Amino acid sequence: MTAQPNIYVTEEAYLQHERVSTTKHEYYGGRVYAMAGASEEHNLIAMNLAAILRALVRGSNCRAYPSDMRVKVTHTGLNTYPDFTIVCGQAQFVHPEKRDTLLNPTVIIEILSPSTESYDRGEKFQHYRTIETLQEYILVSQRTSHIERFIRQDTSEWVLSDFVGMEASLPLKALDAHISLAEIYEQVPLVPNIGLLRTPAGQPS
């Protein structure tokens, strides 16, 4: 992300600008941050995931949204655009008449990139963990066939599981489904998973 000039911006002014902007921005603490563009690998993974998630939510009480759906973290004030958001049950929005800023995600999926990986793993996940409805946080590598899933426990701890290799499948508890990594990474140019080993499931974050 790239910070805009150091001028305090109200959230309402940010939203008004964002609704007519041709580019996406994050908002936090009165500052606006431009979001970077995506690589070919990122776009191919996103297309694959969009098709998979659309099929999985069809006929259920869940909805899947791509990266144009903004999410507000109520407890911290962050406004951001996850790569994919799933809501099970009634979707809640900051402005019900506009329905463009979601408050209650069940699952958030981020496709990692070199410029955002440390943010997605660290500060951004700290924000996301304060969302009471969030049950699963999924990080998808765009370099190797490797996906990490954090799942909330009854104790509010988050447990990490790794899924590595094209033969692996990613469980999505919210949708009661498994997704093959071969489907997620179909036609995506990857580097070999050299030295990348499966981490035993059940390791708390």
XYZ file of C-alpha atoms in Angstrom:
205
model
C 0.000 0.000 0.000
C 1.054 3.601 -0.582
C -0.010 6.334 1.820
C -1.647 9.384 0.308
C -0.602 12.928 1.389
C -0.681 13.245 5.189
C -4.073 14.948 5.410
C -6.740 13.783 7.832
C -9.771 12.405 5.994
C -13.074 11.522 7.619
C -14.489 8.086 6.966
C -17.546 9.561 5.277
C -15.366 11.632 2.917
C -13.330 8.513 2.148
C -16.473 6.523 1.325
C -17.865 9.272 -0.883
C -14.620 9.414 -2.871
C -14.258 5.640 -2.988
C -17.692 5.177 -4.550
C -16.651 7.156 -7.629
C -12.956 6.222 -7.732
C -11.567 3.980 -10.459
C -8.944 2.610 -8.039
C -9.327 1.063 -4.593
C -7.968 2.470 -1.339
C -7.772 1.338 2.257
C -8.759 3.674 5.054
C -7.439 3.630 8.616
C -6.958 6.256 11.280
C -7.951 9.159 9.062
C -5.487 8.228 6.307
C -6.072 6.790 2.849
C -3.775 4.167 1.309
C -3.665 3.245 -2.377
C -3.833 -0.487 -3.035
C -1.358 -2.104 -5.425
C -2.286 -3.832 -8.661
C -2.233 -7.613 -9.093
C 0.106 -9.991 -10.935
C -0.902 -12.574 -13.534
C -0.637 -15.324 -10.914
C -2.871 -13.397 -8.531
C -5.488 -12.857 -11.217
C -5.510 -16.495 -12.315
C -5.917 -17.720 -8.734
C -8.681 -15.175 -8.161
C -10.552 -16.354 -11.272
C -10.280 -19.978 -10.168
C -11.455 -19.190 -6.650
C -14.367 -17.102 -7.917
C -15.670 -20.008 -9.990
C -15.171 -22.504 -7.156
C -16.803 -20.358 -4.472
C -19.764 -19.431 -6.670
C -20.525 -23.113 -7.181
C -20.123 -23.898 -3.476
C -22.464 -21.188 -2.178
C -25.196 -21.829 -4.741
C -28.349 -22.963 -2.929
C -26.903 -22.232 0.535
C -27.417 -19.412 3.025
C -23.897 -18.123 2.281
C -22.725 -15.524 -0.236
C -19.252 -15.070 -1.706
C -17.977 -11.618 -2.672
C -14.888 -10.763 -4.780
C -12.416 -7.986 -4.048
C -14.781 -5.133 -4.933
C -16.669 -5.706 -1.672
C -15.305 -3.421 1.024
C -15.143 -4.678 4.628
C -15.133 -2.437 7.673
C -13.531 -3.678 10.887
C -15.814 -2.019 13.407
C -13.492 -2.245 16.419
C -10.506 -0.592 14.715
C -12.043 1.454 11.897
C -10.090 -0.222 9.090
C -11.845 -0.190 5.705
C -10.285 -2.651 3.279
C -10.917 -4.956 0.324
C -10.213 -8.654 0.985
C -9.637 -10.737 -2.125
C -12.679 -12.830 -1.213
C -15.250 -12.582 1.547
C -17.880 -15.156 2.488
C -20.897 -14.325 4.629
C -23.181 -17.031 6.000
C -26.540 -15.782 7.193
C -27.818 -12.235 6.816
C -25.229 -9.817 5.451
C -24.894 -6.584 7.442
C -23.710 -3.335 5.892
C -22.573 0.069 7.169
C -25.156 1.688 4.890
C -27.971 -0.834 4.190
C -29.226 1.273 1.291
C -25.825 1.145 -0.473
C -24.732 -2.394 0.507
C -21.094 -1.739 -0.367
C -19.338 -1.957 3.019
C -19.736 -5.276 4.805
C -19.563 -5.666 8.581
C -19.936 -9.385 9.327
C -17.695 -11.657 7.227
C -17.591 -15.357 8.115
C -14.542 -16.196 5.976
C -11.854 -13.909 4.531
C -9.431 -15.072 1.850
C -6.301 -13.125 0.910
C -3.998 -13.981 -2.002
C -0.481 -13.141 -0.844
C 1.843 -10.937 -2.875
C 5.415 -9.818 -2.138
C 4.267 -6.273 -1.342
C 1.415 -7.241 1.021
C 2.389 -10.593 2.558
C 3.831 -9.255 5.810
C 0.841 -6.915 6.226
C -1.697 -9.684 5.519
C 0.000 -11.976 8.040
C 0.560 -9.351 10.705
C -1.215 -6.054 11.217
C -4.126 -6.815 8.914
C -4.815 -10.140 10.631
C -4.753 -8.319 13.969
C -7.566 -6.129 12.659
C -9.494 -9.085 11.271
C -9.286 -11.041 14.537
C -11.432 -8.392 16.237
C -14.370 -9.191 13.902
C -16.603 -11.346 16.090
C -18.294 -13.109 13.166
C -15.035 -14.116 11.448
C -14.409 -17.864 11.737
C -11.790 -18.617 9.064
C -8.886 -16.616 7.626
C -7.183 -18.123 4.590
C -3.881 -17.083 3.010
C -3.144 -18.295 -0.517
C 0.412 -18.221 -1.850
C 0.741 -17.119 -5.472
C 4.278 -18.524 -5.822
C 3.840 -22.128 -4.652
C 0.922 -24.503 -4.067
C 0.617 -23.607 -0.399
C -2.433 -22.419 1.539
C -2.669 -21.535 5.234
C -5.944 -21.633 7.116
C -6.488 -19.988 10.503
C -9.665 -21.111 12.251
C -11.177 -19.542 15.373
C -11.670 -21.801 18.394
C -14.319 -21.524 21.102
C -11.580 -20.093 23.332
C -11.016 -17.313 20.745
C -7.588 -18.768 19.924
C -6.736 -19.192 16.238
C -5.332 -22.522 15.044
C -3.180 -22.734 11.912
C -3.171 -25.586 9.391
C -1.024 -25.772 6.241
C -2.035 -27.385 2.943
C 0.807 -27.999 0.521
C 0.962 -29.514 -2.956
C -1.493 -30.129 -5.760
C -2.726 -33.334 -4.143
C -3.873 -31.495 -1.003
C -7.354 -30.116 -0.409
C -8.433 -27.105 1.611
C -11.331 -27.635 4.035
C -13.797 -24.773 4.348
C -15.743 -25.363 7.548
C -18.228 -22.557 6.869
C -19.300 -24.201 3.604
C -18.824 -27.814 4.765
C -16.634 -28.362 1.709
C -13.147 -29.257 0.544
C -11.396 -27.495 -2.350
C -8.622 -29.192 -4.278
C -5.441 -27.130 -4.518
C -5.172 -28.430 -8.083
C -8.383 -26.512 -8.872
C -7.223 -23.360 -7.111
C -3.873 -23.358 -8.934
C -5.118 -24.551 -12.318
C -3.047 -22.912 -15.126
C -1.080 -20.845 -12.588
C 2.727 -20.791 -13.186
C 4.332 -21.785 -9.883
C 7.785 -22.416 -8.484
C 8.447 -25.849 -6.900
C 7.609 -26.342 -3.206
C 11.266 -27.032 -2.403
C 11.823 -27.246 1.335
C 8.178 -26.488 2.065
C 6.807 -29.143 4.366
C 3.335 -29.700 5.694
C 2.942 -28.293 9.200
C 0.881 -30.516 11.509
C -2.644 -29.223 11.944
C -3.672 -27.842 15.289
C -0.818 -25.441 15.989
C -2.215 -22.340 17.733
C -1.289 -18.973 16.231
